[in-house]
Tab-separated table of C-alpha atoms and ligand atoms in Angstrom:
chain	number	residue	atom	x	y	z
A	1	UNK	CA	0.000	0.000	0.000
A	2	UNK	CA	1.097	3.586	-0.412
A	3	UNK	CA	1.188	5.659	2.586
A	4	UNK	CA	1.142	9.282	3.197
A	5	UNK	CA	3.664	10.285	6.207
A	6	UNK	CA	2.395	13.783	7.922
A	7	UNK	CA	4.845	15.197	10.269
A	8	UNK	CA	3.679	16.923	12.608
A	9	UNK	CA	0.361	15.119	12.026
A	10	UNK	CA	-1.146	15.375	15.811
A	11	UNK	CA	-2.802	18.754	16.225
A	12	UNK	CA	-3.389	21.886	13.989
A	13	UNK	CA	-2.438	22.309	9.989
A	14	UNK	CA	-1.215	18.063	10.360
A	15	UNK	CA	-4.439	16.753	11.937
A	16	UNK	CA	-6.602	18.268	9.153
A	17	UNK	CA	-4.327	17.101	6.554
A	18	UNK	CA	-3.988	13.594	7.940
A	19	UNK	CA	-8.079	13.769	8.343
A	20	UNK	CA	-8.345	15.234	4.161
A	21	UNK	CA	-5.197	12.571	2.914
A	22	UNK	CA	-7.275	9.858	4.988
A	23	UNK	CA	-10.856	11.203	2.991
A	24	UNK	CA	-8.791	10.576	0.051
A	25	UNK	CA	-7.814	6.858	0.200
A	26	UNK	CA	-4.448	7.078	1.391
A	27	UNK	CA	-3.582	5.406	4.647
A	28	UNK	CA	-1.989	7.601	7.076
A	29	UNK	CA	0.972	7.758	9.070
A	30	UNK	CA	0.835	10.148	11.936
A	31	UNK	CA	3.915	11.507	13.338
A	32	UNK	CA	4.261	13.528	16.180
A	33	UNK	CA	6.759	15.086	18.814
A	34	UNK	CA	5.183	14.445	22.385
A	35	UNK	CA	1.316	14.793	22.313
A	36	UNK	CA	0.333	10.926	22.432
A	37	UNK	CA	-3.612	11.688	23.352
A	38	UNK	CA	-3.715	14.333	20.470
A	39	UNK	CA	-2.218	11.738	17.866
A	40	UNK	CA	-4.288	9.330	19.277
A	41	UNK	CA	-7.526	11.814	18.724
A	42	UNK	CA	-6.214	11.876	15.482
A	43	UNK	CA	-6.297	8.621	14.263
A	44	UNK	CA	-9.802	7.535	16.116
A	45	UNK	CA	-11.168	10.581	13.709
A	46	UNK	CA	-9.813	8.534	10.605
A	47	UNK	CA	-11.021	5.826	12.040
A	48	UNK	CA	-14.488	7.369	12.562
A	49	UNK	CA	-14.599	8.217	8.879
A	50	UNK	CA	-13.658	4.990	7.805
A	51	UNK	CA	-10.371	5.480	7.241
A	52	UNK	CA	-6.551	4.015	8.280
A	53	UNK	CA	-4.094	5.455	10.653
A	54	UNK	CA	-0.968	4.405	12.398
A	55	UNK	CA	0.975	6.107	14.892
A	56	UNK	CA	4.772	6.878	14.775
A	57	UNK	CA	6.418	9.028	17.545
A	58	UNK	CA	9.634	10.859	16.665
A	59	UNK	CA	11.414	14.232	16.639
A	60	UNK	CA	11.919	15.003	13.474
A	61	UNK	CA	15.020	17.156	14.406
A	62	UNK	CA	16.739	13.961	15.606
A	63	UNK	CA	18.384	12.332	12.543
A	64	UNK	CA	19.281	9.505	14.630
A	65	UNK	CA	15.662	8.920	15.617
A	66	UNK	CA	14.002	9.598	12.394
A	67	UNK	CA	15.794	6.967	10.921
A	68	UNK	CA	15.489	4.356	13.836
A	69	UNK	CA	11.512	5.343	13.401
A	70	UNK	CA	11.384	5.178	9.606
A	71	UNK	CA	13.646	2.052	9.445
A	72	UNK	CA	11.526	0.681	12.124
A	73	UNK	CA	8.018	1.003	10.664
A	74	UNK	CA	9.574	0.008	6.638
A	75	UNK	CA	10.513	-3.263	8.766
A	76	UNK	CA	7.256	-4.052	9.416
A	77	UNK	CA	5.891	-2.844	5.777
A	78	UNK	CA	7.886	-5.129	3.653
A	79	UNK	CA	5.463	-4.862	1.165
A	80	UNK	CA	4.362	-0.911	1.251
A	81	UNK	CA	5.756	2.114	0.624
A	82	UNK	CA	5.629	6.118	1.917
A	83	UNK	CA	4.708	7.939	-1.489
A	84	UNK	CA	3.644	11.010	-0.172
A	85	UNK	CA	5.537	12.912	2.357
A	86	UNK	CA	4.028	16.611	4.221
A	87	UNK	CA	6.815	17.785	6.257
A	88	UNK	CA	4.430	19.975	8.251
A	89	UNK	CA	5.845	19.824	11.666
A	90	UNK	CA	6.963	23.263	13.308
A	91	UNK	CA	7.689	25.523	16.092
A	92	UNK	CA	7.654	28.985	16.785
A	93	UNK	CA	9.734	30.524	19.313
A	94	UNK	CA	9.752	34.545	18.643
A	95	UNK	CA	12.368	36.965	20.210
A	96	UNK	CA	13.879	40.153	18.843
A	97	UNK	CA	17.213	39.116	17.664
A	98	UNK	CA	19.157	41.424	20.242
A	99	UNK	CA	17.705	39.168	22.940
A	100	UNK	CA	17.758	35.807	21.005
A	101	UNK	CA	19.055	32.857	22.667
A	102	UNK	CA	21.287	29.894	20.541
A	103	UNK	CA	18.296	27.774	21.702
A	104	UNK	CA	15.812	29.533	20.274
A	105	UNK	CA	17.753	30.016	17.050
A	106	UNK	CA	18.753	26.557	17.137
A	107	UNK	CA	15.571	24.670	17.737
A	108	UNK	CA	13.328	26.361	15.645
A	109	UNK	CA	15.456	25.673	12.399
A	110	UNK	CA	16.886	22.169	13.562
A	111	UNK	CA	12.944	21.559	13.679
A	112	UNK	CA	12.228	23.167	10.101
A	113	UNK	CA	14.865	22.559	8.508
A	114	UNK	CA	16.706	20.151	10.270
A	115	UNK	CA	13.241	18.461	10.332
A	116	UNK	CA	12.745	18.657	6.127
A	117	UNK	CA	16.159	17.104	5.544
A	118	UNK	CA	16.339	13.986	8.511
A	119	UNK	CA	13.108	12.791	7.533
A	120	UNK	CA	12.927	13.783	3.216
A	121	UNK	CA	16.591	11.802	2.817
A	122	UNK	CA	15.379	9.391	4.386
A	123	UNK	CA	12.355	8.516	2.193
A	124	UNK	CA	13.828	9.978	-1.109
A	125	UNK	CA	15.572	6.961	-2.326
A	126	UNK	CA	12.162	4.925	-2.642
A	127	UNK	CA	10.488	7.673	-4.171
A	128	UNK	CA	13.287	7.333	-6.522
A	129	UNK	CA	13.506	3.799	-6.848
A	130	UNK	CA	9.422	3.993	-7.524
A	131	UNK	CA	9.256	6.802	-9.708
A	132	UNK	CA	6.858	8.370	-7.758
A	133	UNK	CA	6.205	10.615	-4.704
A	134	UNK	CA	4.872	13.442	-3.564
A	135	UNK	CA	6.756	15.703	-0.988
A	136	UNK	CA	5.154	18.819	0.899
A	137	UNK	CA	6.365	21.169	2.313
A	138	UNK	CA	4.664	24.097	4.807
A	139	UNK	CA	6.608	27.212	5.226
A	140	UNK	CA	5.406	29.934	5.802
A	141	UNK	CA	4.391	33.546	4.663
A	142	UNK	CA	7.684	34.834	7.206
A	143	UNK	CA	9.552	33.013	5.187
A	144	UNK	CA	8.619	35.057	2.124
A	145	UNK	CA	8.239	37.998	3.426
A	146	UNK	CA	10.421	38.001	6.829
A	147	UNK	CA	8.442	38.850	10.029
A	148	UNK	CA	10.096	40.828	12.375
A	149	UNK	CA	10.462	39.043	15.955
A	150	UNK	CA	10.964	35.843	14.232
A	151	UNK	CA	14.455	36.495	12.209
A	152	UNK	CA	15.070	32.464	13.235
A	153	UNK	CA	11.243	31.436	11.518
A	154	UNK	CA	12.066	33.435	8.889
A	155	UNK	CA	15.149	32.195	8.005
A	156	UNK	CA	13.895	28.648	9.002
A	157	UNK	CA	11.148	28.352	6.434
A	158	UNK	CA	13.237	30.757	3.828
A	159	UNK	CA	15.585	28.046	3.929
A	160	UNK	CA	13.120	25.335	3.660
A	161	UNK	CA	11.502	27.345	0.291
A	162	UNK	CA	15.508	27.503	-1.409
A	163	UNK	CA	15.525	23.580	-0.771
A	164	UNK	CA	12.386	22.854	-2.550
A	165	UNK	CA	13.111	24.656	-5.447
A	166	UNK	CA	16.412	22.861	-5.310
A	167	UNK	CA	15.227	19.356	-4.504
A	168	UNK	CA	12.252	19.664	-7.349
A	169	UNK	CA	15.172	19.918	-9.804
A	170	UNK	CA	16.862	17.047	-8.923
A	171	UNK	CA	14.192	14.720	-8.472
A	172	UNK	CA	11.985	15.953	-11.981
A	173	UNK	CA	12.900	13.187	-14.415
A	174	UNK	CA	12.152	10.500	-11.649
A	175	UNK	CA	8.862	11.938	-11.261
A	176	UNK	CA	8.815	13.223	-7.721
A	177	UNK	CA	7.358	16.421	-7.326
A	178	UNK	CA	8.344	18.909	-4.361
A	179	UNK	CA	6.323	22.079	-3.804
A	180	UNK	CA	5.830	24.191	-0.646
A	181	UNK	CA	2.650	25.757	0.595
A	182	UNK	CA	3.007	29.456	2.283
A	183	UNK	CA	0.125	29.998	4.997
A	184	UNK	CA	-0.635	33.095	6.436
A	185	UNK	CA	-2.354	33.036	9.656
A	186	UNK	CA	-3.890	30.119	10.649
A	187	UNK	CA	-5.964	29.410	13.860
A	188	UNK	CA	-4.178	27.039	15.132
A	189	UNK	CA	-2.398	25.926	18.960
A	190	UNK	CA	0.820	27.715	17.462
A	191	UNK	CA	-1.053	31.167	17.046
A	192	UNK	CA	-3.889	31.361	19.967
A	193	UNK	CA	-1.416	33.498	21.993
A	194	UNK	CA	-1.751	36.237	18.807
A	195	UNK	CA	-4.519	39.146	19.133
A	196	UNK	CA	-6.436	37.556	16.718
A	197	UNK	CA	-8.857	40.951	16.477
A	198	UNK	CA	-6.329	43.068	15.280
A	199	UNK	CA	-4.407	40.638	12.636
A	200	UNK	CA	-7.175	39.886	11.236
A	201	UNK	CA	-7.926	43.966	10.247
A	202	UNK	CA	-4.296	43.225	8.336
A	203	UNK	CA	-5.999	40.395	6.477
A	204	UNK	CA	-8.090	41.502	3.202
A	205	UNK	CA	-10.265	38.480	3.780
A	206	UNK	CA	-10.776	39.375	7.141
A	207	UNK	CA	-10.300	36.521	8.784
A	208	UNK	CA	-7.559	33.652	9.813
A	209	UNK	CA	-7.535	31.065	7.831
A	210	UNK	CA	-8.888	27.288	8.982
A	211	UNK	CA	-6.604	24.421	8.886
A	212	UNK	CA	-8.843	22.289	6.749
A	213	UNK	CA	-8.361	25.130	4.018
A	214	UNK	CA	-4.300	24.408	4.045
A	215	UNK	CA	-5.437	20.876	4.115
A	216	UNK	CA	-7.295	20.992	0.861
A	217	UNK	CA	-4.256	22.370	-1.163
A	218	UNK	CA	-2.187	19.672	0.340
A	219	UNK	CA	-4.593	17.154	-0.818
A	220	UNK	CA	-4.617	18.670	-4.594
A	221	UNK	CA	-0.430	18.813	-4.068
A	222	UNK	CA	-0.464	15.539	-3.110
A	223	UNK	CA	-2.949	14.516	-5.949
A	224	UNK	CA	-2.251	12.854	-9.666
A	225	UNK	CA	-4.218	15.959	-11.035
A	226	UNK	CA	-1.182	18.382	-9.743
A	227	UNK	CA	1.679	15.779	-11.246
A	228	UNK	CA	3.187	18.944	-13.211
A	229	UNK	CA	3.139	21.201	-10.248
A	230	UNK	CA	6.723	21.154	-9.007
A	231	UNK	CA	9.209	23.384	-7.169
A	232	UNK	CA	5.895	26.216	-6.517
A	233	UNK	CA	5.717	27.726	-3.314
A	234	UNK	CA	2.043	28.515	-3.076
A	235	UNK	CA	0.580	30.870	-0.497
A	236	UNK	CA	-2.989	30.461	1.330
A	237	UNK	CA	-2.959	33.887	3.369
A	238	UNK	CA	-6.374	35.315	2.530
A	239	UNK	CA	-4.760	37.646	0.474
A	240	UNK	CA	-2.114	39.258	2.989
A	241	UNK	CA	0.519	39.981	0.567
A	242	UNK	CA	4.439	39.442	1.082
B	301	LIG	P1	0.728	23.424	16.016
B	301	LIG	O1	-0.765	23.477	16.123
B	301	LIG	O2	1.565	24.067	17.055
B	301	LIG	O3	1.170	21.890	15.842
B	301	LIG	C1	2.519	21.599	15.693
B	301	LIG	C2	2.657	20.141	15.320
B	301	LIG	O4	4.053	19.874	15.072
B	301	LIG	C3	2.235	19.196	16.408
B	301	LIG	O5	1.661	18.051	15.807
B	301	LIG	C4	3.557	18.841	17.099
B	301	LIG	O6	3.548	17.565	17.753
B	301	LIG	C5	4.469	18.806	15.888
B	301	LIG	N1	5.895	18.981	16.228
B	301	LIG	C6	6.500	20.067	16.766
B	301	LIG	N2	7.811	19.833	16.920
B	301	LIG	C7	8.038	18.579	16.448
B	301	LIG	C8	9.192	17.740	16.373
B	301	LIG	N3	10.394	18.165	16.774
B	301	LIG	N4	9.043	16.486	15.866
B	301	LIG	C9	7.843	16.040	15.458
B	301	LIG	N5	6.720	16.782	15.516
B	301	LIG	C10	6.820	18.026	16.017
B	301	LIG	O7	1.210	24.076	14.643
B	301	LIG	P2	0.406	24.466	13.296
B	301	LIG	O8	-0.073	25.850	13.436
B	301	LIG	O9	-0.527	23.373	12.932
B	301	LIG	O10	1.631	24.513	12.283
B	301	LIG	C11	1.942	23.449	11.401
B	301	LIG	C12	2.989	23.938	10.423
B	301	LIG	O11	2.458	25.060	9.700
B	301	LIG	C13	4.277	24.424	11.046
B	301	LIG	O12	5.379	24.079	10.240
B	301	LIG	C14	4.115	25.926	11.072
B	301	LIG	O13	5.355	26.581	11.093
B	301	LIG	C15	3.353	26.144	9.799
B	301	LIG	N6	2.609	27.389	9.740
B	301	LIG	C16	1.616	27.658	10.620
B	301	LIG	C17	0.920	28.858	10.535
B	301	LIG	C18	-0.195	29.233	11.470
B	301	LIG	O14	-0.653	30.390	11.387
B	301	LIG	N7	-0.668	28.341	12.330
B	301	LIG	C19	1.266	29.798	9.541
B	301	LIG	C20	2.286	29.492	8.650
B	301	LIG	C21	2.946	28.281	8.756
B	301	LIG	P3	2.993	17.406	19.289
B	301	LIG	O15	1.484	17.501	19.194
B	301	LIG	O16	3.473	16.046	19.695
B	301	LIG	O17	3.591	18.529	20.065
């Protein structure tokens, strides 16, 4: 079978994309960091829509445990494959730079970056092998634009958005596409400490956006309809312009 690895796939932006990939056939793995009862709430709503989840716990900015996880779980699929790959999972961790700690800078771009590259090696060569795959990426509209208080975000997901336009070259002719998709804001556990009444004056739709609407462009991105979509970073901001 052909599975659809979501990183990042217990709460926010990663549950509703493990919930729309699930809607679409695929079964689901669902990573995630710490929050056991949130993955777990995760994959008994696949289940309640008739749909296939497993679980698999790692931090993606570990290398060593991404690939003792992946290696792990490929053990006991002899026969199936990860074809479609949304390296969603992210932190935040804002300070102005003249107060910015090495661990802030360090863990939010071993987690976004760091994160893209542990766990996309890892599953590239079977993409290859196949001649197929599917790899998403969310960034973010800081990374396009550069949001002050969050120079390591920024620089995080900037980085993250040079890498897919680098990667989608150099997978092409084998048939693996790599895009990115830019949100704006999105209501979310990583933005309820925001003043969601004024941000959303900044946004010409009004409004934050819902993680099931990220979740549907994943689902096209992820779809044989968008097979000559590749190396696009495509924003979902509500109209918030870089
Ligand atoms: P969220 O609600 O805070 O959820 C974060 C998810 O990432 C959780 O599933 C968490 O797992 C997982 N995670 C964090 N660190 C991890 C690690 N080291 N290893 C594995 N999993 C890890 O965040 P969100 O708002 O849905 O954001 C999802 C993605 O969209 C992020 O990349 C974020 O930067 C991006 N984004 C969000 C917005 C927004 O407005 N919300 C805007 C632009 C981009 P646990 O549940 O186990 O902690």
């Amino acid at each position: 079978m052909e599975y659809a690895l979501i990183t990042g796939g217990s709460r926010g932006i990663g549950r509703a994309v493990c919930l729309a990939l699930a809607r679409a056939g695929n079964p689901v793995i669902i990573n995630y960091a710490g929050n056991h009862s949130a993955a777990a709430e995760t994959q008994q709503a696949i289940a309640q829509q008739g749909g296939q989840a497993e679980l698999l716990q790692f931090d993606v900015a570990n290398p060593q445990a991404v690939d003792k996880a992946i290696e792990t779980w490929q053990n006991a699929h002899p026969d199936d494959h990860i074809g479609i790959l949304v390296n969603n999972a992210g932190i935040r961790d804002d300070a102005m730079m003249v107060f910015m700690q090495n661990e802030q800078w360090n863990s939010v771009i071993d987690t976004s970056l760091g994160g893209f590259f542990n766990v996309t090696r890892r599953l590239l060569k079977d993409m290859l092998t196949k001649r197929k795959g599917r790899i998403i990426n969310i960034v973010s509209l800081s990374g396009l634009k550069g949001m002050p208080g969050q120079t390591n975000y920024s620089a995080a997901k900037a980085a993250v958005i040079g890498a897919t336009k680098a990667l989608a070259q150099e997978v092409a002719a084998r048939k693996v596409t790599v895009n990115a998709i830019a949100p704006g804001f999105i209501a979310t556990d990583m933005t309820q400490d925001l003043d969601q009444d004024s941000l959303k004056k900044l946004v010409p739709l009004g409004r934050f956006g819902k993680p099931e609407e990220v979740a549907a462009l994943v689902e096209f991105l992820a779809s044989d309809a968008a097979a000559y979509i590749t190396g696009e970073v495509i924003s979902i901001n509500g109209g918030l312009y870089t």
